[in-house]
mmCIF file of N, CA, C and O in Angstrom:
data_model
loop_
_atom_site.group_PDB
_atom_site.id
_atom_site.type_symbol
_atom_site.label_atom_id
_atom_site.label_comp_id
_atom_site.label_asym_id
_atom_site.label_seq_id
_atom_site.Cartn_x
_atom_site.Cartn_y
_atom_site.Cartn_z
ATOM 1 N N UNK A 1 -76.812 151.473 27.534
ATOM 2 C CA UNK A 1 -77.989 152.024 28.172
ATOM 3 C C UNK A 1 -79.136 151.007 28.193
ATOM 4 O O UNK A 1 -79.887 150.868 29.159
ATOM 5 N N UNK A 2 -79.211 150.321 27.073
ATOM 6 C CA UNK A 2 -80.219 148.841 27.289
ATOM 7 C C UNK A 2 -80.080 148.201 28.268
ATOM 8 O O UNK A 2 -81.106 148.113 28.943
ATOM 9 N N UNK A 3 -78.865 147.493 28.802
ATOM 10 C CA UNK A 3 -78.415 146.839 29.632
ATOM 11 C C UNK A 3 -79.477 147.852 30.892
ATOM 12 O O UNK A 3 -80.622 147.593 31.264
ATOM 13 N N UNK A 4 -78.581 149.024 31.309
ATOM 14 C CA UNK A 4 -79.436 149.530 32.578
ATOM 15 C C UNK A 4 -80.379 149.304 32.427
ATOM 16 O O UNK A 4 -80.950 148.701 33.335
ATOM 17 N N UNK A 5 -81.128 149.637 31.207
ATOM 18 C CA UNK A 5 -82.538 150.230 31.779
ATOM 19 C C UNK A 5 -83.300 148.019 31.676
ATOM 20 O O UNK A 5 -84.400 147.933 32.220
ATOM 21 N N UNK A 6 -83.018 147.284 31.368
ATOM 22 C CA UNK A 6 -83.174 146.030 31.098
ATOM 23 C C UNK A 6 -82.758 145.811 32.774
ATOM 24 O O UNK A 6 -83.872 145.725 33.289
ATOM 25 N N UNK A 7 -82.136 145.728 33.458
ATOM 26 C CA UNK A 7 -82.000 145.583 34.641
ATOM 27 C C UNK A 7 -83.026 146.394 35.378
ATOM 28 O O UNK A 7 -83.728 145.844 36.227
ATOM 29 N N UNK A 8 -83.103 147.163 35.212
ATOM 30 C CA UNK A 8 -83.996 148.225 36.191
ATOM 31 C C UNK A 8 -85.849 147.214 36.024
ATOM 32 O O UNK A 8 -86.578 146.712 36.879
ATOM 33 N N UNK A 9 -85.934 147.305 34.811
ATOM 34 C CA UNK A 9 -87.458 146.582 34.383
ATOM 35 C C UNK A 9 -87.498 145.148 34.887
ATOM 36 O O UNK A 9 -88.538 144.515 35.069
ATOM 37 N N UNK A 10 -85.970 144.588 35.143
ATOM 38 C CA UNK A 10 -86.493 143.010 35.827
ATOM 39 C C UNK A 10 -86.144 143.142 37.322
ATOM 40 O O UNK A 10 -86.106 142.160 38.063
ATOM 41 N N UNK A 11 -85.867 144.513 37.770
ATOM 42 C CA UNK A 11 -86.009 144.846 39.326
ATOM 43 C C UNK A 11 -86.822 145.425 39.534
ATOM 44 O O UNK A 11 -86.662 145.777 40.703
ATOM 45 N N UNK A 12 -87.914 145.922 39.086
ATOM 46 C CA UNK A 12 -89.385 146.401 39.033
ATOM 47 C C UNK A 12 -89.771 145.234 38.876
ATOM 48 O O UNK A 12 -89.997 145.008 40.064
ATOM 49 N N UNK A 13 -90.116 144.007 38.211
ATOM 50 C CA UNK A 13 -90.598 143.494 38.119
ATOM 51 C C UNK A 13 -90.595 142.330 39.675
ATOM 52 O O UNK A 13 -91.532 141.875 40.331
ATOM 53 N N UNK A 14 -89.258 142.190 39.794
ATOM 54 C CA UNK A 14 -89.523 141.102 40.813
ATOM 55 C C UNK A 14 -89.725 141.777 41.983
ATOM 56 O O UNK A 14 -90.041 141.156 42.998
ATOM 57 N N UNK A 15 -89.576 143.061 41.982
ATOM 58 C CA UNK A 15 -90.347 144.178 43.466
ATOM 59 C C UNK A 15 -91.517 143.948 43.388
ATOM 60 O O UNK A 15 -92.146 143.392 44.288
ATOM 61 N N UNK A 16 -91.955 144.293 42.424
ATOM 62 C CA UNK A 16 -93.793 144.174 42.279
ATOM 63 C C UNK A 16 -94.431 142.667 42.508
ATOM 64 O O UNK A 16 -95.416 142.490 43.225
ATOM 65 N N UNK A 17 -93.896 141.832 41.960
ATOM 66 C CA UNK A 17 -94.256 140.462 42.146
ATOM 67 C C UNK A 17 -94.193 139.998 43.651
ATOM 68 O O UNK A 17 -95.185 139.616 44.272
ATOM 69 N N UNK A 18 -92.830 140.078 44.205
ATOM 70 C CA UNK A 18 -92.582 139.908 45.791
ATOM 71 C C UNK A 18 -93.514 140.935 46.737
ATOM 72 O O UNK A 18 -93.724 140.636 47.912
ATOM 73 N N UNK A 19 -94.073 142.195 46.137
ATOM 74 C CA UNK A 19 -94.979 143.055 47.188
ATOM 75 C C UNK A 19 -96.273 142.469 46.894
ATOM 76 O O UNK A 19 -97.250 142.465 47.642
ATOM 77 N N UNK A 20 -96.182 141.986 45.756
ATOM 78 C CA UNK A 20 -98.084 141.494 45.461
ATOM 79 C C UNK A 20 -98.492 139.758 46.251
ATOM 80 O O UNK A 20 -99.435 139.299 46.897
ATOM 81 N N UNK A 21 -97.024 139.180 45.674
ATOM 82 C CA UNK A 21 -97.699 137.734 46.598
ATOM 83 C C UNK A 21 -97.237 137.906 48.377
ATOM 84 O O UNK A 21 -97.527 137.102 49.263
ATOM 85 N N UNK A 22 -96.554 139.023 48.513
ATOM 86 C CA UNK A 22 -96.408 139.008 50.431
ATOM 87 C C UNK A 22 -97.717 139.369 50.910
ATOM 88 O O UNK A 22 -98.372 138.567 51.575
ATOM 89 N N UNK A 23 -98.252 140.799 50.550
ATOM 90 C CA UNK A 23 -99.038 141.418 50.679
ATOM 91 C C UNK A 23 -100.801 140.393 50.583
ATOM 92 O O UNK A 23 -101.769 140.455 51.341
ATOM 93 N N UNK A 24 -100.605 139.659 49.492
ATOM 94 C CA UNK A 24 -101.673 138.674 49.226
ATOM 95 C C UNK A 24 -101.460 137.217 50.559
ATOM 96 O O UNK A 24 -102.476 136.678 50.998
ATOM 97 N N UNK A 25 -100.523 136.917 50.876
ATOM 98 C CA UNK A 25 -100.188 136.301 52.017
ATOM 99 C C UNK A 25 -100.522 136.681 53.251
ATOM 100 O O UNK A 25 -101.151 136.020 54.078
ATOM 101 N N UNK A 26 -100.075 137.796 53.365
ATOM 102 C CA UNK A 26 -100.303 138.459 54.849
ATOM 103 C C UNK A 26 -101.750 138.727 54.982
ATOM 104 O O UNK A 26 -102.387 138.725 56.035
ATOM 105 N N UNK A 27 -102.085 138.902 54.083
ATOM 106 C CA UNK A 27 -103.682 139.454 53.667
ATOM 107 C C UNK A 27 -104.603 138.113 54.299
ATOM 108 O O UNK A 27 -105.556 138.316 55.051
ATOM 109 N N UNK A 28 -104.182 136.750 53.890
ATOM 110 C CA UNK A 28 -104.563 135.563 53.838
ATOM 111 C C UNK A 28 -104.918 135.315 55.731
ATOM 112 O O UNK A 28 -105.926 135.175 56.424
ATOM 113 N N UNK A 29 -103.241 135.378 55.981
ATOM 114 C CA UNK A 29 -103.204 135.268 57.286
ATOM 115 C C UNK A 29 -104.153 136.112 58.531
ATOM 116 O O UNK A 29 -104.655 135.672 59.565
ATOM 117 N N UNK A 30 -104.152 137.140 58.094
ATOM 118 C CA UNK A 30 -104.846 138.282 58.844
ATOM 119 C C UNK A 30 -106.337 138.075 58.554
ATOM 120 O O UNK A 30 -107.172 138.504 59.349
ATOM 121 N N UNK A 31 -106.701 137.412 57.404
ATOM 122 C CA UNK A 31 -108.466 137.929 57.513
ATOM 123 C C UNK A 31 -108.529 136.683 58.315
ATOM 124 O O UNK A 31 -109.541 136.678 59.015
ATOM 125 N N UNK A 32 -107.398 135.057 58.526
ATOM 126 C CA UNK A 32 -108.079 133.992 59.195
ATOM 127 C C UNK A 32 -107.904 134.351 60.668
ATOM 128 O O UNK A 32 -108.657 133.772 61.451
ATOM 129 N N UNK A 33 -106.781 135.457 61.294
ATOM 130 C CA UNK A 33 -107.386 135.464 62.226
ATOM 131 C C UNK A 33 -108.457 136.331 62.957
ATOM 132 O O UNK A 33 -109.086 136.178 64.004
ATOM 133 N N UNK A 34 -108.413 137.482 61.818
ATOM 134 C CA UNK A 34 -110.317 138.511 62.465
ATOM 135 C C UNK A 34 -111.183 137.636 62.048
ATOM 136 O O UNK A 34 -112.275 137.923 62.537
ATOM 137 N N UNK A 35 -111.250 136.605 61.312
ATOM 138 C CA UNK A 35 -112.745 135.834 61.597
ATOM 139 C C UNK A 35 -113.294 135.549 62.407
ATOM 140 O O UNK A 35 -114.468 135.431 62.054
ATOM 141 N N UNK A 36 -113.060 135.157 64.235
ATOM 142 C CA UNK A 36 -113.389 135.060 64.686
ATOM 143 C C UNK A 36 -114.003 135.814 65.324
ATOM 144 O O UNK A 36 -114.586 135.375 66.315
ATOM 145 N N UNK A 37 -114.092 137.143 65.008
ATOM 146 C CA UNK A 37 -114.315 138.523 65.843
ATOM 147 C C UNK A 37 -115.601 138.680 65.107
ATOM 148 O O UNK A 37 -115.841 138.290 63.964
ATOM 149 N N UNK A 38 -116.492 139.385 66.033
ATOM 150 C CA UNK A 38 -117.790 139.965 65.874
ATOM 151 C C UNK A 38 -118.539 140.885 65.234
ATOM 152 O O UNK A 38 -119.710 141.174 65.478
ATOM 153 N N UNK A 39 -117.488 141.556 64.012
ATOM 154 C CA UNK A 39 -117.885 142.348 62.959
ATOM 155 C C UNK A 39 -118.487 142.172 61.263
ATOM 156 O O UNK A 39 -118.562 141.224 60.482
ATOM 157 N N UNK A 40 -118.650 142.833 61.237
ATOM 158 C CA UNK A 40 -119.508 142.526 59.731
ATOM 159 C C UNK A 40 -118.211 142.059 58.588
ATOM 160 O O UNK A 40 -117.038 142.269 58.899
ATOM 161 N N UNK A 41 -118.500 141.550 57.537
ATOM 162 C CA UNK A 41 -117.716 140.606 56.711
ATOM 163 C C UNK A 41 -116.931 142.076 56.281
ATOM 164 O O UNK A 41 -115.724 142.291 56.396
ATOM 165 N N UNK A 42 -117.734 142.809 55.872
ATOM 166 C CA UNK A 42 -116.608 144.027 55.194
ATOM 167 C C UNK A 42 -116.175 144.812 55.705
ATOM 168 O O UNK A 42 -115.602 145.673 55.037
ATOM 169 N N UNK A 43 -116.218 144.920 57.060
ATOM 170 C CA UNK A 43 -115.437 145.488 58.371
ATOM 171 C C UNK A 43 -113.973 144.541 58.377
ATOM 172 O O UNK A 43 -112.899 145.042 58.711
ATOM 173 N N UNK A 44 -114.090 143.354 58.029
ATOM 174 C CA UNK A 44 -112.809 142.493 58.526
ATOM 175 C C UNK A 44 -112.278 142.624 57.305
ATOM 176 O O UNK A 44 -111.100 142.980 57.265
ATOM 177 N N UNK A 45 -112.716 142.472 56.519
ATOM 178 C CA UNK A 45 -111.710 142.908 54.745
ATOM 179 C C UNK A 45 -111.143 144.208 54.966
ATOM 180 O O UNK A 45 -109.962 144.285 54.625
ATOM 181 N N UNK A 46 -111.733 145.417 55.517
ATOM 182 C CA UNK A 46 -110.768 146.339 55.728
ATOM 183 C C UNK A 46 -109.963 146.456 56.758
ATOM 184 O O UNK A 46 -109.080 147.314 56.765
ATOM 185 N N UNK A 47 -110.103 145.841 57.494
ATOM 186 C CA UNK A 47 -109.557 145.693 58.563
ATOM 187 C C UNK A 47 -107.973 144.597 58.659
ATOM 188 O O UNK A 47 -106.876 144.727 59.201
ATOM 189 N N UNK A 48 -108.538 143.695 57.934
ATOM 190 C CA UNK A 48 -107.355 142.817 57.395
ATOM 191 C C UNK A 48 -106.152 142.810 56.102
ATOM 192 O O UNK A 48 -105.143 142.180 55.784
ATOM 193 N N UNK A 49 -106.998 143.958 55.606
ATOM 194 C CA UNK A 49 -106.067 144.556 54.116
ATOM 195 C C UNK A 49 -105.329 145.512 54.919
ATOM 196 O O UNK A 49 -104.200 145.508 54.429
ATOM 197 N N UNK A 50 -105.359 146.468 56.054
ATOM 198 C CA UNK A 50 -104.685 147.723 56.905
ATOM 199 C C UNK A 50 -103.995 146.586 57.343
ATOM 200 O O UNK A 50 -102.800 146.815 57.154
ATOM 201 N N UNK A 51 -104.127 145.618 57.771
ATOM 202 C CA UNK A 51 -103.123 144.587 58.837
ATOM 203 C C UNK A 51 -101.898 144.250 57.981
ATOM 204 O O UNK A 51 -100.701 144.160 58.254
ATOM 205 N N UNK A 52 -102.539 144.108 56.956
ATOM 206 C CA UNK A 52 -101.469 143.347 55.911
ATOM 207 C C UNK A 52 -100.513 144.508 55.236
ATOM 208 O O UNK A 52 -99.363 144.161 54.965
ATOM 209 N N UNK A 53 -100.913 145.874 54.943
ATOM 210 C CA UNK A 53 -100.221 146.812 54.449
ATOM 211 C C UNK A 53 -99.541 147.116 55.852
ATOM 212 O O UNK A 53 -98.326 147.062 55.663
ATOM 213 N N UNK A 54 -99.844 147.443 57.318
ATOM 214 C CA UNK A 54 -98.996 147.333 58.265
ATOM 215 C C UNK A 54 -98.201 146.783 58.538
ATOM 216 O O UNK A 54 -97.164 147.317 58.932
ATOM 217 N N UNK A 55 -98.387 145.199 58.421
ATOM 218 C CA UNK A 55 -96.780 144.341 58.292
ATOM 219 C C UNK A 55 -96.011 144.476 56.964
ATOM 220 O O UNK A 55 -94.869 144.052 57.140
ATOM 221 N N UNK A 56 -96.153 144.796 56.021
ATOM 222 C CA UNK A 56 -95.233 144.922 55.180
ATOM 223 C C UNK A 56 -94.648 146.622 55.121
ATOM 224 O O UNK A 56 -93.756 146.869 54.310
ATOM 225 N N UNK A 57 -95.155 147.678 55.949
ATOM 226 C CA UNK A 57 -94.491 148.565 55.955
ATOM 227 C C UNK A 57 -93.298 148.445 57.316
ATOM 228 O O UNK A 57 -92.326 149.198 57.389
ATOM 229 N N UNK A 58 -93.606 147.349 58.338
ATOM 230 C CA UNK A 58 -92.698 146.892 59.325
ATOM 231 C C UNK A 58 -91.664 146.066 58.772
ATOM 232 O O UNK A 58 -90.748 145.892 59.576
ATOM 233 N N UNK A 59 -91.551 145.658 57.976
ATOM 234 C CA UNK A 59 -90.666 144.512 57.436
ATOM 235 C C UNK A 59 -90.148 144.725 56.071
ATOM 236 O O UNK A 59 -90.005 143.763 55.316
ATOM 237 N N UNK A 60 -89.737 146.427 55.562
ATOM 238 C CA UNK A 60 -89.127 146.559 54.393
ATOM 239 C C UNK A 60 -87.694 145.638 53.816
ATOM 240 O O UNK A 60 -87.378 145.201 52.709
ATOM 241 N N UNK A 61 -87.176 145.614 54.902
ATOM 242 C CA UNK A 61 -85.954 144.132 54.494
ATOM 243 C C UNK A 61 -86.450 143.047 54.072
ATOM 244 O O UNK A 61 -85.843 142.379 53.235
ATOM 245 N N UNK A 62 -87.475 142.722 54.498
ATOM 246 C CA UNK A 62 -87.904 141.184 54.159
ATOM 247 C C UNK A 62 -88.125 141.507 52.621
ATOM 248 O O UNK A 62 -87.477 140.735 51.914
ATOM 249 N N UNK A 63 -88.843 142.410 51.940
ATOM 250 C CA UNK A 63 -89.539 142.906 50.883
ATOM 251 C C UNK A 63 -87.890 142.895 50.045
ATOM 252 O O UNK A 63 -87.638 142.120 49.123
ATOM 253 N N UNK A 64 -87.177 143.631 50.443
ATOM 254 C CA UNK A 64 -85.735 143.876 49.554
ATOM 255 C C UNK A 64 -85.051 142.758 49.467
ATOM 256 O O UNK A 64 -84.498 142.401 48.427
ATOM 257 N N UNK A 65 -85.025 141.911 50.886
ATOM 258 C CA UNK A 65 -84.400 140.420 50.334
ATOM 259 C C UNK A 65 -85.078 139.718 49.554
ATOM 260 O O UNK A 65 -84.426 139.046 48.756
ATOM 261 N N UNK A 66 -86.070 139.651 49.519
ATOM 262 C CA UNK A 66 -87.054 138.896 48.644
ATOM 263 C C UNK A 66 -86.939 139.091 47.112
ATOM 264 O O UNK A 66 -86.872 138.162 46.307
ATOM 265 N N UNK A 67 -86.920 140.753 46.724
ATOM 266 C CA UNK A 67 -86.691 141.009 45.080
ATOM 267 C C UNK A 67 -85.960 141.094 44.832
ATOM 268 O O UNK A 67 -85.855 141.455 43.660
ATOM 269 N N UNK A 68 -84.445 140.830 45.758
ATOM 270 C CA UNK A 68 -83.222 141.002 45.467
ATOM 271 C C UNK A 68 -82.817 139.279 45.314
ATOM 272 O O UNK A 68 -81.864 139.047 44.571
ATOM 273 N N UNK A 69 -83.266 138.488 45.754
ATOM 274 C CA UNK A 69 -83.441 136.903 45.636
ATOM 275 C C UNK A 69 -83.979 136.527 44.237
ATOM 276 O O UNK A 69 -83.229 136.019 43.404
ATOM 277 N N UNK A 70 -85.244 136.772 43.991
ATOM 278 C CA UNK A 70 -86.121 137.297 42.593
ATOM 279 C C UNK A 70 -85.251 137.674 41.708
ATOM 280 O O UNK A 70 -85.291 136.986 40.688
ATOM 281 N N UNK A 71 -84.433 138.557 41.709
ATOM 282 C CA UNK A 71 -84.093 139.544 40.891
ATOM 283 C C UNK A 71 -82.798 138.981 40.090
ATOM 284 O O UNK A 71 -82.423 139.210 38.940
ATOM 285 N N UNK A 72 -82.174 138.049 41.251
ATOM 286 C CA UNK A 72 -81.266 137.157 41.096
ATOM 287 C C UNK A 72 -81.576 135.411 39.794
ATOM 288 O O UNK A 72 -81.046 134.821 38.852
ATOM 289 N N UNK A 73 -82.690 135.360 40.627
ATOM 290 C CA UNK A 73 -83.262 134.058 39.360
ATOM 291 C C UNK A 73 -83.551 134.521 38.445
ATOM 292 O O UNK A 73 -82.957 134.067 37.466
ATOM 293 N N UNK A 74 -84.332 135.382 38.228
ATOM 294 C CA UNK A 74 -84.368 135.852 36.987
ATOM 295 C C UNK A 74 -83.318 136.073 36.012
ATOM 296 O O UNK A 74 -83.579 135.748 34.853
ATOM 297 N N UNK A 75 -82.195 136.559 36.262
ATOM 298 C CA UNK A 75 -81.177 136.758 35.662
ATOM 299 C C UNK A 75 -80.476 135.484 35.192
ATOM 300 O O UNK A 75 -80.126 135.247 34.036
ATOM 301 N N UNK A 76 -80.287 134.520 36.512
ATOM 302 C CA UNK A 76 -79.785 133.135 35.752
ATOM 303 C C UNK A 76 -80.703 132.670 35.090
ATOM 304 O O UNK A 76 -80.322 131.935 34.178
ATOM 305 N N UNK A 77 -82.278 132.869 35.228
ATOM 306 C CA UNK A 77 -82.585 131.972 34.316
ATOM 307 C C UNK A 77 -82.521 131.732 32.760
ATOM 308 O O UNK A 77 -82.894 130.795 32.053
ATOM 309 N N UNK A 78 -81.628 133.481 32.376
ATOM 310 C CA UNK A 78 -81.693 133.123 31.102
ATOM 311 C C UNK A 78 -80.344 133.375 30.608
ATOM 312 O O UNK A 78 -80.087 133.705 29.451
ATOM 313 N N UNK A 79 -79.285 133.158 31.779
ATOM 314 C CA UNK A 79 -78.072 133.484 31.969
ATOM 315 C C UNK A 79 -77.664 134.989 31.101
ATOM 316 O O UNK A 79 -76.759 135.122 30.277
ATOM 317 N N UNK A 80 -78.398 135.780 31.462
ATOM 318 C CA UNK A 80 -78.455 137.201 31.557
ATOM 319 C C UNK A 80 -77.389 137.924 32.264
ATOM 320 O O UNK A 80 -77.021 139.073 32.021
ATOM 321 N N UNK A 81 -76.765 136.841 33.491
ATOM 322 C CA UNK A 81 -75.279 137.350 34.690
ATOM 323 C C UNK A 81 -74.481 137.503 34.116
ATOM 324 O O UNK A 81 -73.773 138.480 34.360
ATOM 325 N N UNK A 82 -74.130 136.551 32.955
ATOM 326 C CA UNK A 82 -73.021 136.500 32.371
ATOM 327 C C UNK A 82 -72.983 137.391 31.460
ATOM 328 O O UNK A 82 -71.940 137.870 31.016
ATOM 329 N N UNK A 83 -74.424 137.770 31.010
ATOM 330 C CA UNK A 83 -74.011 138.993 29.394
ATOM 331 C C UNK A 83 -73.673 140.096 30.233
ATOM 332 O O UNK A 83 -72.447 140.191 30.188
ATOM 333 N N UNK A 84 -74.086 140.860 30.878
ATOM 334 C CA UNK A 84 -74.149 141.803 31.984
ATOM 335 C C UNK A 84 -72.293 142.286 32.372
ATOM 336 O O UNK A 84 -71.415 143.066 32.003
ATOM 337 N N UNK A 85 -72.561 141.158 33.381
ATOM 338 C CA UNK A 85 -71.298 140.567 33.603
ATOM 339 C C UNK A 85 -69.952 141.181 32.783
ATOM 340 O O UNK A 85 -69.103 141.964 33.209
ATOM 341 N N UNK A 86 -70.055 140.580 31.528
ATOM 342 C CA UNK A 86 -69.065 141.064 30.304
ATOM 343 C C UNK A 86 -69.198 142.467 29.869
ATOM 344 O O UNK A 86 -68.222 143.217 29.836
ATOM 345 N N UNK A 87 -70.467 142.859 29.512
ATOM 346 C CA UNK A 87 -70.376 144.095 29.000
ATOM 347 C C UNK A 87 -70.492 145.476 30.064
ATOM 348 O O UNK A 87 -70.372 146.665 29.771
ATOM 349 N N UNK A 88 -70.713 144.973 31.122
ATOM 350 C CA UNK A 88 -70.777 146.119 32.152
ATOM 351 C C UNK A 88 -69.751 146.390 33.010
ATOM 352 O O UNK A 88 -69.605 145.168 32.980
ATOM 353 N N UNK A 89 -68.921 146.766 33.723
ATOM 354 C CA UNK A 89 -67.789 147.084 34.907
ATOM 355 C C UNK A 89 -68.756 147.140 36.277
ATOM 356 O O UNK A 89 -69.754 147.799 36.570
ATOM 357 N N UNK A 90 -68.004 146.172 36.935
ATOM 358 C CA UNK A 90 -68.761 146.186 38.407
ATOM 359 C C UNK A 90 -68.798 147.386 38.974
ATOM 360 O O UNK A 90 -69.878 147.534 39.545
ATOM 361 N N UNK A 91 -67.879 148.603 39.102
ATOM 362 C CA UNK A 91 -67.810 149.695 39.560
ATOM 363 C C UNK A 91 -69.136 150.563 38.685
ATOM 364 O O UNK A 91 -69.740 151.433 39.313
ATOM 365 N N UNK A 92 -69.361 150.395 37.853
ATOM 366 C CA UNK A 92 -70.358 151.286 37.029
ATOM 367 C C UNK A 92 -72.087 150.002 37.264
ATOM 368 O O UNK A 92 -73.149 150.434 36.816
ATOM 369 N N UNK A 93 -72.073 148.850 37.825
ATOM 370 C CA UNK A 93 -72.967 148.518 38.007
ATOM 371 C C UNK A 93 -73.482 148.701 39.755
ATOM 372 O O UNK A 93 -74.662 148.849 40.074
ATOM 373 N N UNK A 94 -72.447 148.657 40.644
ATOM 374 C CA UNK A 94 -72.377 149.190 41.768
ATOM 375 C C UNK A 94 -73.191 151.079 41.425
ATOM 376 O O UNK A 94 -74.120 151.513 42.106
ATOM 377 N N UNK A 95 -72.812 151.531 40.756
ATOM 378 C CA UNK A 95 -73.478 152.529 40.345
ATOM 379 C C UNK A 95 -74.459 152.654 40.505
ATOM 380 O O UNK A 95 -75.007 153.168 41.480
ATOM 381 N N UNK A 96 -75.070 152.055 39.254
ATOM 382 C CA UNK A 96 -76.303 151.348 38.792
ATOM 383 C C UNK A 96 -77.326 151.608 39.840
ATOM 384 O O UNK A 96 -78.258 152.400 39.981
ATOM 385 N N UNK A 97 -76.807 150.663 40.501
ATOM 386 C CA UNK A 97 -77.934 149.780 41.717
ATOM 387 C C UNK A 97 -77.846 150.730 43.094
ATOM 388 O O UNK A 97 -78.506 150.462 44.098
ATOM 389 N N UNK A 98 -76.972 151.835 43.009
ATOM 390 C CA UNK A 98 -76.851 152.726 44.149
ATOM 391 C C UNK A 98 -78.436 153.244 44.820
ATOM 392 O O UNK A 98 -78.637 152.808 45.953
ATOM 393 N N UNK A 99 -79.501 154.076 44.258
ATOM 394 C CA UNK A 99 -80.591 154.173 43.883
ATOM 395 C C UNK A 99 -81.466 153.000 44.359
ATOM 396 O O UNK A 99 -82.591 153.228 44.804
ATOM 397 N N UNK A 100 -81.027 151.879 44.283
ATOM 398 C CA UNK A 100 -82.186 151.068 44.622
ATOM 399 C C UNK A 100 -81.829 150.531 46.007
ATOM 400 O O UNK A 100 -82.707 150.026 46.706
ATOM 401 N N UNK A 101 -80.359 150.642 46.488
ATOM 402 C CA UNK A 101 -79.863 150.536 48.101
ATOM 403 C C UNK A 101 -80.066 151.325 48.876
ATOM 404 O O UNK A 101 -80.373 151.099 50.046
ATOM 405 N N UNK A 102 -79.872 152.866 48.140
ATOM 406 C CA UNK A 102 -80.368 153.781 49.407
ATOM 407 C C UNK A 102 -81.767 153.910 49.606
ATOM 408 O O UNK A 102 -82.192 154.010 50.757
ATOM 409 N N UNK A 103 -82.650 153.922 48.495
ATOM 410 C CA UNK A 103 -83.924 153.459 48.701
ATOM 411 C C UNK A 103 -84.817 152.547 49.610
ATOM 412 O O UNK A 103 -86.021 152.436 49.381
#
């Protein structure tokens, strides 16, 4: 049960990390291009934070390949695949991760 729930916390983790630096990206991109527009500074901050939560609700794959990429280094980096690996059955980790595919 460690194992799951130890997997689950470093797939929360690299979800959250991959939604915070996209979201902070897109954010980036979007306020440089309403700068040029004729509204007040805190008209374009809200305006460019809605832009940025709009493309990332268009592009949920990008978001899942991303923490599923993440989710992946993390694991080698502390060769975590291999403990896993041994003590778990792919059919019961296919399990596992059912929940976070249909999601």
């Amino acid at each position: 049960m460690k194992i799951i729930k130890l997997l689950y916390n470093k797939y929360i983790l690299s979800l959250s990390i991959c939604l915070v630096s996209s979201s902070i990206i897109f954010f980036i991109f979007s306020l440089l291009g309403n700068l040029n527009e004729e509204y007040l500074f805190n008209i374009i901050i809200k305006v460019s934070f809605l832009n940025s939560i709009q493309i990332l609700m268009y592009v949920p794959a990008f978001i899942f390949l991303l923490s599923v990429i993440l989710f992946i280094i993390f694991l080698r980096s502390k060769n975590e695949m291999i403990i896993v690996k041994s003590y778990v059955d792919t059919k019961i980790l296919a399990i596992i991760f059912l929940p976070i595919v249909v999601s």
